[in-house]
């Protein structure tokens, strides 16, 4: 029994230690052979002119993606919560954007948003809106990647929030309807508060996933033009692998800042949630 | 709810779904569009004059990449299950010391951005000579799925009745034997869910592929698409045809195994 415990309990633990060792080796690989440089990498990163914009873009990208994904996911979940013909099939089809490989979604969106031949600009021109340089203008590149990311994120929000809605007993709504509550009142006074724990988890996971987003931005814009859609994730990649001379130390430093940011935000979030739950 | 509102809901639902799935349709449409129609204004909404040039290009150039992706996907599934099923069982039933902490660590592990892991792996593989090789990619891709898989297995196996395991022990089966002949067969659903996600994630992976396998001959399909975008900007039908082919596993999952998918999404999120 002890042997078994050691083998099957220590094994995943070993994996985790292994992972943490691997993180360590990022730095030891770069700094081990090179002279020890302490926090120099971090200092360089902070002083880099890209730092401010990257931080801002990361924040904007994350907040905007979360808000729109969650709002759309919740609205659709409420919509699908009533059974109607085809509702199950349609709900399943909504999973498609989430299941597609990110590179597929990203390349499809980049063609759809193409300035000259994209379907989006063609549709806009029917309403007399001039061509928007979605991916090539610094004003729009961040908006474009947010649109694509929201599209990918809606299914996850929908599925999780829907399962949360299903857990709310139907009698509650019947009672509320008897008391004369309108649909809108039912939603804000009952559904929304009762859904709060599930919403919290959804947003927390969404936050963690969104901070990590790299593929979509890199494939659609490479963080450009002129860093206008650079986030910490793409910046880290560019430092580490995007240049002819890799700057692993600084790339890893940016990446570690991203982890710290994710952990700090989730801890903060969990704490405020706990406080709210206490009467 | 009367019949009319139900009909309206169906109609509205169809509309929402159509909007949501439009990019998928567009991908298929563009993959069938001829080169000289590609820049037409306004774009053609239906493949009136479909061409299969794009798919021909896929067959000619991308077939080995698809094979690599398949190999990596299957390898990742095998490795993930071998690692995660016993770990999940231990967490759920054997109640090891520090189990709660371990669950927390597994959750936290999912927060680590892939790009950080990629840099770590790059450094290690450089020393081990595992760069540009498929075993390295399998190892790296499994780290995406293992934490999730352990949590799914733990959630599922904690629902196995204790009496059943006790009965097995009374009959003289050891822990290992019980695990192999009782727990694993019961956990079939969890195994399917985990396999599907592990395969899909490995198949879709781009970060690890682009960092750990940039020079090798055996490249996965995601890199195939990426290079297409980089090299020939003009052949969008070939790019989109590759994208369509790369989406096949996702489509299969949706059609064949939809309930496992939903189960996976919700266990990952709801279970604490």
Coordinates of N, CA, C and O in Angstrom, one line a residue, chain A residues 1 4-5 8-9 11-13 15-16 19 22-23 25-26 29 76 78-80 82-86 88 90-104 107-112 114 116-119 122 150-151 154-156 159-160 163-164 198 201 205 208-209 212 214-215 218-219 222 233 236-237 240-241 248 251-252 254-256 258-259 262-263 266, chain B residues 1 6 9-10 12-14 16-17 20-24 26-27 30 38-39 41-43 45 83 86-87 89-90 94 96-99 102 105-106 109-124 126-127 139 142-143 146 175-176 179 197 200 203-204 206-207 210-211 222 225-226 229 236 239-240 243 246-247 250 253-254 258 261-262 265-266 268-270:
Chain A
X1 N 0.8 -1.2 0.0 CA 0.0 0.0 0.0 C 0.9 1.3 0.0 O 0.6 2.2 -0.7
X4 N 2.4 1.6 -3.3 CA 1.4 2.1 -4.2 C 1.2 3.6 -4.1 O 1.2 4.3 -5.1
X5 N 1.0 4.0 -2.8 CA 0.9 5.4 -2.6 C 2.0 6.2 -3.2 O 1.9 7.2 -3.8
X8 N 1.8 6.1 -7.1 CA 0.7 6.8 -7.8 C 0.4 8.2 -7.2 O -0.4 8.9 -7.8
X9 N 0.9 8.4 -6.0 CA 0.6 9.8 -5.5 C 1.8 10.6 -5.8 O 1.7 11.8 -6.1
X11 N 3.8 10.3 -8.2 CA 4.0 10.5 -9.6 C 3.5 11.8 -10.2 O 4.3 12.5 -10.8
X12 N 2.2 12.1 -9.9 CA 1.8 13.4 -10.4 C 2.5 14.6 -9.7 O 2.8 15.6 -10.3
X13 N 2.8 14.3 -8.4 CA 3.6 15.3 -7.7 C 4.9 15.6 -8.4 O 5.4 16.7 -8.6
X15 N 5.6 15.1 -11.4 CA 5.4 15.8 -12.6 C 5.4 17.3 -12.4 O 5.9 18.1 -13.1
X16 N 4.7 17.7 -11.3 CA 4.6 19.1 -11.0 C 5.9 19.7 -10.6 O 6.3 20.8 -11.0
X19 N 7.8 20.1 -13.6 CA 7.4 21.3 -14.3 C 8.1 22.5 -13.7 O 8.6 23.4 -14.5
X22 N 11.4 22.8 -14.7 CA 11.5 23.2 -16.1 C 11.4 24.8 -16.2 O 12.1 25.4 -17.0
X23 N 10.6 25.3 -15.3 CA 10.5 26.8 -15.3 C 11.9 27.3 -14.9 O 12.3 28.3 -15.4
X25 N 14.7 26.0 -15.2 CA 15.7 25.8 -16.2 C 15.7 26.9 -17.3 O 16.6 27.1 -18.0
X26 N 14.5 27.5 -17.5 CA 14.5 28.6 -18.4 C 15.6 29.6 -18.0 O 16.4 30.0 -18.8
X29 N 19.2 28.0 -17.7 CA 19.7 27.8 -19.1 C 20.3 29.0 -19.6 O 21.4 29.1 -20.1
X76 N -27.2 34.1 -24.3 CA -27.5 32.9 -25.0 C -28.0 31.8 -24.1 O -28.8 31.0 -24.4
X78 N -29.5 32.0 -21.2 CA -30.9 32.3 -20.8 C -31.8 32.0 -22.0 O -32.9 31.3 -21.8
X79 N -31.4 32.3 -23.2 CA -32.2 32.1 -24.4 C -32.4 30.6 -24.5 O -33.5 30.1 -24.8
X80 N -31.4 29.8 -24.4 CA -31.5 28.3 -24.6 C -32.0 27.6 -23.4 O -32.3 26.4 -23.5
X82 N -34.9 27.8 -22.1 CA -36.3 27.3 -22.4 C -36.1 26.3 -23.5 O -35.4 26.6 -24.5
X83 N -36.8 25.2 -23.4 CA -36.7 24.2 -24.5 C -37.6 24.6 -25.6 O -38.7 25.0 -25.5
X84 N -37.1 24.5 -26.8 CA -37.9 24.7 -28.0 C -37.3 23.7 -29.0 O -36.3 23.1 -28.8
X85 N -38.0 23.6 -30.1 CA -37.6 22.7 -31.2 C -36.2 23.0 -31.6 O -35.8 24.2 -31.8
X86 N -35.4 22.0 -31.8 CA -34.0 22.1 -32.2 C -33.0 22.8 -31.2 O -31.9 23.0 -31.5
X88 N -31.5 21.8 -28.5 CA -30.3 21.0 -28.2 C -29.3 21.0 -29.3 O -28.1 21.1 -29.1
X90 N -29.0 23.1 -31.8 CA -28.4 24.4 -32.0 C -27.3 24.7 -31.0 O -26.2 25.3 -31.3
X91 N -27.6 24.4 -29.7 CA -26.7 24.6 -28.7 C -25.4 23.8 -28.9 O -24.3 24.3 -28.7
X92 N -25.5 22.6 -29.4 CA -24.3 21.9 -29.7 C -23.5 22.5 -30.8 O -22.3 22.6 -30.8
X93 N -24.2 23.1 -31.8 CA -23.5 23.7 -32.9 C -22.7 24.9 -32.4 O -21.6 25.3 -33.0
X94 N -23.2 25.5 -31.3 CA -22.4 26.7 -30.8 C -21.1 26.3 -30.3 O -20.2 27.2 -30.1
X95 N -20.8 25.0 -30.1 CA -19.5 24.6 -29.6 C -18.4 24.7 -30.7 O -17.2 24.7 -30.4
X96 N -18.8 24.8 -31.9 CA -17.9 24.8 -33.0 C -16.7 25.7 -32.9 O -15.5 25.3 -32.9
X97 N -16.9 27.0 -32.6 CA -15.8 27.9 -32.5 C -14.8 27.5 -31.5 O -13.6 27.7 -31.6
X98 N -15.3 26.9 -30.4 CA -14.4 26.6 -29.3 C -13.6 25.3 -29.7 O -12.5 25.2 -29.2
X99 N -14.1 24.4 -30.5 CA -13.4 23.2 -30.8 C -12.4 23.3 -31.9 O -11.5 22.6 -32.0
X100 N -12.6 24.3 -32.8 CA -11.7 24.5 -33.9 C -10.3 24.8 -33.4 O -10.2 25.5 -32.5
X101 N -9.3 24.3 -34.1 CA -7.9 24.7 -33.8 C -7.8 26.2 -33.9 O -8.4 26.8 -34.8
X102 N -7.1 26.8 -33.0 CA -7.0 28.2 -32.9 C -6.4 28.8 -34.2 O -6.8 29.8 -34.7
X103 N -5.5 28.0 -34.8 CA -4.9 28.5 -36.1 C -5.9 28.6 -37.2 O -5.9 29.5 -38.0
X104 N -6.8 27.7 -37.2 CA -7.9 27.7 -38.2 C -8.8 28.9 -38.0 O -9.0 29.7 -38.9
X107 N -6.8 32.1 -38.9 CA -6.5 32.4 -40.3 C -7.8 32.7 -41.0 O -7.8 33.6 -41.9
X108 N -8.9 32.1 -40.6 CA -10.2 32.4 -41.2 C -10.5 33.9 -40.9 O -10.9 34.6 -41.8
X109 N -10.4 34.3 -39.7 CA -10.7 35.7 -39.4 C -9.8 36.6 -40.1 O -10.2 37.7 -40.5
X110 N -8.5 36.3 -40.2 CA -7.7 37.2 -40.9 C -8.1 37.4 -42.4 O -7.9 38.5 -42.9
X111 N -8.6 36.3 -43.0 CA -9.1 36.5 -44.4 C -10.4 37.3 -44.4 O -10.6 38.2 -45.3
X112 N -11.3 37.0 -43.4 CA -12.5 37.7 -43.4 C -12.3 39.2 -43.1 O -13.1 40.1 -43.6
X114 N -9.7 40.9 -44.0 CA -8.7 41.5 -45.0 C -9.3 42.8 -45.6 O -10.5 42.9 -45.9
X116 N -8.9 44.5 -48.4 CA -9.4 44.7 -49.8 C -10.5 43.6 -50.1 O -11.5 43.9 -50.8
X117 N -10.3 42.4 -49.7 CA -11.1 41.3 -50.2 C -11.9 40.6 -49.1 O -12.5 39.6 -49.4
X118 N -11.9 41.2 -47.9 CA -12.6 40.5 -46.8 C -14.1 40.7 -46.9 O -14.5 41.7 -47.3
X119 N -14.8 39.7 -46.4 CA -16.2 39.8 -46.4 C -16.8 40.9 -45.4 O -17.8 41.5 -45.7
X122 N -16.7 44.1 -47.2 CA -17.7 44.1 -48.2 C -19.1 44.4 -47.6 O -19.9 45.1 -48.2
X150 N -13.4 37.0 -28.7 CA -14.8 36.9 -28.2 C -15.5 35.8 -28.8 O -16.2 34.9 -28.2
X151 N -15.4 35.7 -30.2 CA -16.1 34.6 -30.9 C -15.7 33.3 -30.4 O -16.5 32.4 -30.3
X154 N -17.2 32.7 -26.6 CA -18.6 32.6 -26.3 C -19.1 31.2 -26.0 O -19.8 31.0 -25.0
X155 N -18.7 30.1 -26.7 CA -19.2 28.8 -26.4 C -18.9 28.3 -25.0 O -19.8 27.8 -24.3
X156 N -17.7 28.6 -24.5 CA -17.3 28.1 -23.2 C -18.3 28.8 -22.2 O -18.8 28.1 -21.3
X159 N -21.8 27.2 -22.4 CA -22.0 25.9 -21.9 C -22.0 25.9 -20.3 O -22.9 25.3 -19.7
X160 N -21.0 26.6 -19.8 CA -20.9 26.6 -18.3 C -22.1 27.3 -17.7 O -22.7 26.8 -16.7
X163 N -25.3 25.2 -17.9 CA -25.4 24.2 -16.9 C -25.7 24.8 -15.5 O -26.4 24.1 -14.7
X164 N -25.2 26.0 -15.3 CA -25.6 26.7 -14.0 C -27.1 27.0 -14.0 O -27.7 26.8 -12.9
X198 N -21.6 30.3 -10.2 CA -21.1 29.8 -11.5 C -20.5 30.9 -12.3 O -19.5 30.7 -13.0
X201 N -16.9 31.5 -11.2 CA -16.0 30.5 -11.8 C -15.7 30.7 -13.3 O -14.6 30.7 -13.8
X205 N -12.0 31.6 -14.8 CA -11.4 30.7 -15.8 C -11.2 31.5 -17.0 O -10.1 31.5 -17.7
X208 N -8.1 33.7 -16.7 CA -6.9 33.0 -16.8 C -6.6 32.6 -18.2 O -5.5 32.7 -18.7
X209 N -7.6 32.1 -18.9 CA -7.4 31.7 -20.3 C -7.1 33.0 -21.2 O -6.2 32.9 -22.1
X212 N -3.6 34.3 -21.2 CA -2.6 33.5 -21.9 C -2.7 33.6 -23.4 O -1.8 33.1 -24.1
X214 N -2.4 33.7 -27.0 CA -1.2 34.0 -27.8 C -1.4 33.7 -29.3 O -1.2 34.6 -30.1
X215 N -1.9 32.5 -29.6 CA -2.0 32.0 -30.9 C -2.8 33.0 -31.8 O -2.3 33.4 -32.9
X218 N -0.9 36.3 -32.4 CA 0.3 36.2 -33.2 C 0.0 35.8 -34.7 O 0.6 36.4 -35.6
X219 N -1.0 35.0 -34.9 CA -1.3 34.6 -36.3 C -2.0 35.7 -37.0 O -1.7 35.9 -38.2
X222 N 0.6 39.3 -35.5 CA 2.0 39.3 -34.9 C 2.2 40.4 -33.9 O 3.4 40.9 -33.7
X233 N 1.9 38.1 -23.7 CA 2.1 36.8 -24.2 C 2.9 36.9 -25.6 O 3.8 36.2 -25.8
X236 N 6.5 38.2 -25.0 CA 7.3 37.2 -24.5 C 7.8 36.3 -25.6 O 9.0 35.9 -25.7
X237 N 6.9 35.9 -26.5 CA 7.2 35.0 -27.6 C 8.2 35.7 -28.5 O 9.2 35.1 -29.0
X240 N 11.6 35.8 -27.1 CA 12.3 34.5 -27.0 C 12.5 33.9 -28.4 O 13.6 33.2 -28.6
X241 N 11.6 34.0 -29.3 CA 11.7 33.2 -30.6 C 11.5 34.0 -31.8 O 11.8 33.6 -32.9
X248 N 16.2 35.1 -24.5 CA 15.4 34.2 -23.7 C 15.2 34.8 -22.3 O 14.2 34.7 -21.7
X251 N 12.6 37.4 -22.5 CA 11.3 36.7 -22.8 C 10.8 36.0 -21.6 O 9.6 36.1 -21.3
X252 N 11.6 35.3 -20.9 CA 11.2 34.5 -19.7 C 10.7 35.5 -18.6 O 9.8 35.3 -17.9
X254 N 9.4 38.5 -19.0 CA 8.0 38.9 -19.4 C 7.0 37.8 -19.1 O 6.0 38.1 -18.5
X255 N 7.3 36.6 -19.4 CA 6.4 35.5 -19.1 C 6.2 35.3 -17.7 O 5.0 35.1 -17.3
X256 N 7.2 35.4 -16.9 CA 7.0 35.3 -15.4 C 6.2 36.4 -14.9 O 5.4 36.2 -13.9
X258 N 3.8 37.7 -16.4 CA 2.4 37.4 -16.8 C 1.8 36.4 -15.8 O 0.7 36.5 -15.4
X259 N 2.6 35.4 -15.4 CA 2.2 34.4 -14.4 C 1.8 35.1 -13.1 O 0.8 34.9 -12.5
X262 N -1.4 36.9 -13.5 CA -2.6 36.0 -13.4 C -2.8 35.6 -12.0 O -4.0 35.6 -11.6
X263 N -1.8 35.2 -11.3 CA -2.0 34.7 -9.9 C -2.5 35.8 -9.0 O -3.5 35.6 -8.2
X266 N -6.2 36.5 -9.8 CA -7.1 35.5 -9.4 C -7.3 35.4 -7.9 O -8.4 35.2 -7.4
Chain B
X1 N -45.6 28.2 -22.1 CA -45.1 28.7 -23.4 C -46.0 28.2 -24.5 O -46.2 27.0 -24.7
X6 N -42.6 29.4 -29.1 CA -41.7 28.3 -29.3 C -41.1 28.4 -30.7 O -39.9 28.3 -31.0
X9 N -38.7 31.2 -31.0 CA -37.5 30.9 -30.4 C -36.6 30.1 -31.4 O -35.4 30.3 -31.5
X10 N -37.2 29.1 -32.0 CA -36.5 28.3 -32.9 C -35.9 29.1 -34.1 O -34.7 29.0 -34.4
X12 N -35.3 32.4 -34.0 CA -34.2 33.2 -33.5 C -33.0 32.4 -33.2 O -31.8 32.9 -33.5
X13 N -33.2 31.2 -32.7 CA -32.0 30.3 -32.4 C -31.3 30.0 -33.7 O -30.0 30.0 -33.7
X14 N -32.0 29.7 -34.8 CA -31.4 29.4 -36.1 C -30.6 30.6 -36.5 O -29.4 30.5 -37.0
X16 N -29.2 33.1 -34.7 CA -28.0 33.2 -33.8 C -26.9 32.2 -34.3 O -25.8 32.5 -34.4
X17 N -27.4 30.9 -34.4 CA -26.4 29.9 -34.8 C -25.8 30.2 -36.2 O -24.6 30.0 -36.3
X20 N -23.2 32.8 -35.7 CA -22.0 32.2 -34.9 C -21.2 31.3 -35.8 O -20.0 31.3 -35.7
X21 N -21.9 30.6 -36.7 CA -21.1 29.6 -37.5 C -20.6 30.2 -38.8 O -20.0 29.5 -39.6
X22 N -21.0 31.5 -39.1 CA -20.6 32.1 -40.4 C -19.1 31.9 -40.7 O -18.8 31.5 -41.8
X23 N -18.2 32.2 -39.8 CA -16.8 32.0 -40.1 C -16.5 30.6 -40.6 O -15.7 30.4 -41.5
X24 N -17.1 29.6 -40.0 CA -16.9 28.2 -40.4 C -17.3 28.0 -41.8 O -16.6 27.4 -42.7
X26 N -17.6 30.3 -44.0 CA -16.8 31.1 -44.9 C -15.5 30.4 -45.2 O -15.0 30.5 -46.4
X27 N -15.0 29.7 -44.2 CA -13.7 28.9 -44.5 C -14.0 27.9 -45.6 O -13.2 27.8 -46.5
X30 N -14.4 29.8 -49.0 CA -13.2 30.3 -49.6 C -12.3 29.1 -50.1 O -11.6 29.2 -51.1
X38 N -10.9 35.2 -56.1 CA -10.6 35.4 -54.7 C -10.7 36.9 -54.3 O -11.1 37.3 -53.2
X39 N -10.3 37.8 -55.3 CA -10.2 39.2 -55.0 C -11.5 39.9 -55.5 O -11.5 41.1 -55.6
X41 N -15.0 41.8 -55.9 CA -15.7 42.7 -55.1 C -17.2 42.7 -55.6 O -17.4 43.1 -56.7
X42 N -18.2 42.5 -54.8 CA -18.1 41.9 -53.5 C -17.8 40.4 -53.6 O -18.0 39.8 -54.6
X43 N -17.3 39.8 -52.5 CA -16.9 38.4 -52.5 C -18.1 37.5 -52.9 O -19.2 37.9 -52.5
X45 N -20.8 34.8 -52.3 CA -21.3 34.3 -51.1 C -21.4 32.7 -51.1 O -21.4 32.1 -50.1
X83 N -0.6 8.6 -17.3 CA -0.2 9.5 -16.2 C -1.4 9.9 -15.3 O -1.3 9.8 -14.1
X86 N -4.2 6.9 -13.0 CA -3.8 6.5 -11.6 C -3.7 7.7 -10.6 O -4.2 7.5 -9.5
X87 N -3.3 8.8 -11.1 CA -3.2 10.0 -10.3 C -4.6 10.4 -9.8 O -4.8 10.7 -8.6
X89 N -7.2 8.5 -9.6 CA -7.7 7.5 -8.6 C -7.1 7.7 -7.3 O -7.8 7.7 -6.3
X90 N -5.8 8.0 -7.2 CA -5.2 8.2 -5.9 C -5.8 9.4 -5.2 O -6.1 9.4 -4.0
X94 N -7.7 7.2 -2.5 CA -6.7 6.8 -1.5 C -6.4 7.9 -0.6 O -5.7 7.7 0.4
X96 N -4.5 10.7 -0.3 CA -3.1 10.9 0.2 C -3.0 12.2 1.0 O -3.9 13.1 0.8
X97 N -2.0 12.3 1.8 CA -1.8 13.5 2.5 C -1.4 14.6 1.5 O -0.7 14.3 0.5
X98 N -1.9 15.8 1.7 CA -1.7 16.9 0.8 C -2.5 16.8 -0.5 O -2.1 17.4 -1.5
X99 N -3.5 16.0 -0.5 CA -4.3 15.8 -1.7 C -5.0 17.2 -2.1 O -5.0 17.5 -3.3
X102 N -2.5 19.3 -3.7 CA -2.2 18.8 -5.1 C -3.3 19.2 -6.1 O -2.9 19.7 -7.2
X105 N -2.6 22.7 -6.9 CA -1.5 22.9 -7.8 C -1.9 22.5 -9.2 O -1.4 23.2 -10.2
X106 N -2.7 21.5 -9.4 CA -3.1 21.1 -10.7 C -4.0 22.2 -11.4 O -3.8 22.5 -12.6
X109 N -1.6 24.9 -12.3 CA -0.7 24.5 -13.5 C -1.4 24.9 -14.8 O -0.8 25.2 -15.8
X110 N -2.8 24.9 -14.8 CA -3.5 25.2 -16.0 C -3.4 26.7 -16.3 O -3.7 27.2 -17.4
X111 N -3.0 27.5 -15.3 CA -2.9 29.0 -15.5 C -1.6 29.3 -16.2 O -1.4 30.4 -16.7
X112 N -0.6 28.4 -16.2 CA 0.7 28.8 -16.7 C 0.6 29.0 -18.3 O 0.2 28.0 -18.9
X113 N 1.0 30.1 -18.8 CA 0.9 30.3 -20.2 C 1.8 29.3 -21.0 O 2.9 29.0 -20.6
X114 N 1.3 28.8 -22.1 CA 2.0 27.9 -22.9 C 3.4 28.4 -23.3 O 4.3 27.6 -23.4
X115 N 3.4 29.7 -23.5 CA 4.7 30.3 -24.0 C 5.8 30.1 -23.0 O 7.0 29.9 -23.4
X116 N 5.5 30.2 -21.7 CA 6.5 30.0 -20.7 C 7.0 28.6 -20.7 O 8.2 28.3 -20.7
X117 N 6.0 27.6 -20.8 CA 6.4 26.2 -20.9 C 7.2 26.0 -22.1 O 8.2 25.2 -22.1
X118 N 6.9 26.6 -23.2 CA 7.6 26.4 -24.5 C 9.1 26.8 -24.3 O 10.0 26.1 -24.7
X119 N 9.3 27.9 -23.6 CA 10.7 28.4 -23.4 C 11.4 27.4 -22.5 O 12.6 27.1 -22.7
X120 N 10.7 26.9 -21.5 CA 11.4 25.9 -20.6 C 11.7 24.6 -21.4 O 12.9 24.1 -21.3
X121 N 10.8 24.1 -22.1 CA 11.0 22.9 -22.9 C 12.2 23.2 -23.9 O 13.0 22.3 -24.1
X122 N 12.2 24.3 -24.5 CA 13.2 24.6 -25.5 C 14.6 24.5 -24.9 O 15.5 23.9 -25.5
X123 N 14.7 25.1 -23.7 CA 16.0 25.0 -23.0 C 16.4 23.6 -22.7 O 17.6 23.2 -23.0
X124 N 15.5 22.8 -22.2 CA 15.8 21.4 -21.9 C 16.1 20.6 -23.1 O 17.1 19.8 -23.2
X126 N 17.1 21.5 -26.0 CA 18.3 21.9 -26.6 C 19.5 21.0 -26.0 O 20.3 20.5 -26.8
X127 N 19.4 20.8 -24.7 CA 20.5 20.0 -24.1 C 20.3 18.5 -24.4 O 21.3 17.8 -24.5
X139 N 5.6 14.8 -25.4 CA 5.8 15.2 -24.0 C 5.3 16.6 -23.7 O 4.6 16.8 -22.7
X142 N 1.5 16.8 -23.8 CA 0.8 16.2 -22.7 C 0.6 17.1 -21.5 O -0.3 17.0 -20.7
X143 N 1.6 18.1 -21.3 CA 1.4 19.0 -20.2 C 0.2 19.9 -20.3 O -0.3 20.4 -19.3
X146 N -2.6 17.0 -19.0 CA -2.5 16.2 -17.8 C -3.2 16.8 -16.6 O -4.0 16.1 -15.9
X175 N -4.6 -3.3 -4.4 CA -5.0 -2.0 -4.9 C -4.9 -1.9 -6.4 O -5.7 -1.4 -7.1
X176 N -3.7 -2.5 -6.9 CA -3.4 -2.4 -8.3 C -4.4 -3.2 -9.1 O -5.0 -2.7 -10.1
X179 N -7.8 -1.4 -9.2 CA -7.7 -0.3 -10.1 C -7.9 -0.8 -11.5 O -8.7 -0.3 -12.3
X197 N -10.3 15.3 -25.4 CA -9.7 16.6 -25.2 C -8.2 16.6 -25.4 O -7.6 17.5 -26.0
X200 N -7.6 16.6 -29.1 CA -7.9 17.8 -29.8 C -6.8 18.9 -29.4 O -6.4 19.6 -30.3
X203 N -3.6 18.1 -31.2 CA -3.8 18.4 -32.6 C -3.8 19.9 -32.9 O -3.2 20.3 -34.0
X204 N -4.4 20.7 -32.1 CA -4.5 22.1 -32.3 C -3.3 22.9 -31.9 O -3.2 24.1 -32.2
X206 N -0.2 25.0 -31.3 CA 0.6 25.8 -32.2 C 1.9 26.3 -31.5 O 2.9 26.3 -32.1
X207 N 1.7 26.7 -30.3 CA 2.8 27.3 -29.5 C 4.0 26.3 -29.5 O 5.1 26.6 -29.8
X210 N 5.5 25.5 -33.0 CA 6.3 26.5 -33.6 C 7.6 26.8 -32.9 O 8.5 27.2 -33.5
X211 N 7.7 26.5 -31.6 CA 8.9 26.7 -30.9 C 9.8 25.5 -30.9 O 11.0 25.6 -31.0
X222 N -0.6 22.2 -37.9 CA -0.8 23.7 -37.5 C 0.4 24.5 -38.1 O 0.2 25.6 -38.6
X225 N -0.2 25.1 -41.9 CA -1.1 26.2 -42.2 C -0.3 27.5 -42.0 O -0.3 28.4 -42.8
X226 N 0.5 27.5 -40.9 CA 1.2 28.8 -40.6 C 2.2 29.1 -41.7 O 2.3 30.3 -42.1
X229 N 0.5 30.6 -44.7 CA 0.1 32.0 -44.5 C 1.4 32.9 -44.8 O 1.3 33.9 -45.4
X236 N -5.3 31.6 -51.0 CA -6.1 31.4 -49.9 C -7.0 30.2 -49.9 O -7.4 29.7 -48.9
X239 N -5.0 27.6 -48.3 CA -4.9 27.8 -46.9 C -6.1 27.3 -46.2 O -6.1 26.6 -45.2
X240 N -7.3 27.8 -46.8 CA -8.5 27.5 -46.1 C -8.9 26.0 -46.3 O -9.5 25.4 -45.4
X243 N -7.2 24.4 -43.6 CA -7.9 24.7 -42.4 C -9.1 23.8 -42.2 O -9.4 23.2 -41.2
X246 N -7.9 20.4 -41.2 CA -7.4 20.4 -39.9 C -8.6 20.5 -38.9 O -8.4 20.2 -37.7
X247 N -9.8 20.9 -39.4 CA -10.9 21.0 -38.5 C -11.7 19.7 -38.3 O -12.6 19.6 -37.5
X250 N -12.3 18.2 -34.9 CA -13.3 18.9 -34.1 C -14.7 18.6 -34.5 O -15.6 18.4 -33.7
X253 N -15.6 15.2 -33.3 CA -16.0 15.2 -31.9 C -17.4 15.7 -31.7 O -18.1 15.2 -30.8
X254 N -17.7 16.7 -32.4 CA -19.0 17.3 -32.2 C -20.2 16.4 -32.6 O -21.2 16.3 -31.9
X258 N -20.6 14.4 -28.7 CA -21.0 15.7 -28.1 C -21.2 15.7 -26.6 O -20.8 16.6 -25.9
X261 N -18.1 16.0 -24.7 CA -17.5 17.3 -24.8 C -18.1 18.2 -23.7 O -17.4 18.8 -22.9
X262 N -19.5 18.2 -23.7 CA -20.1 19.0 -22.7 C -19.7 18.6 -21.3 O -19.5 19.4 -20.4
X265 N -16.3 20.1 -20.5 CA -16.3 21.5 -20.3 C -16.8 21.8 -18.9 O -16.2 22.6 -18.1
X266 N -17.9 21.1 -18.5 CA -18.4 21.4 -17.2 C -17.7 20.8 -16.0 O -17.5 21.5 -15.0
X268 N -14.5 20.4 -15.9 CA -13.3 21.2 -15.8 C -13.7 22.5 -15.0 O -12.8 23.0 -14.3
X269 N -14.9 23.0 -15.2 CA -15.2 24.3 -14.6 C -15.9 24.2 -13.3 O -15.6 25.0 -12.4
X270 N -16.9 23.3 -13.2 CA -17.8 23.4 -12.0 C -17.2 22.7 -10.8 O -17.3 23.2 -9.7

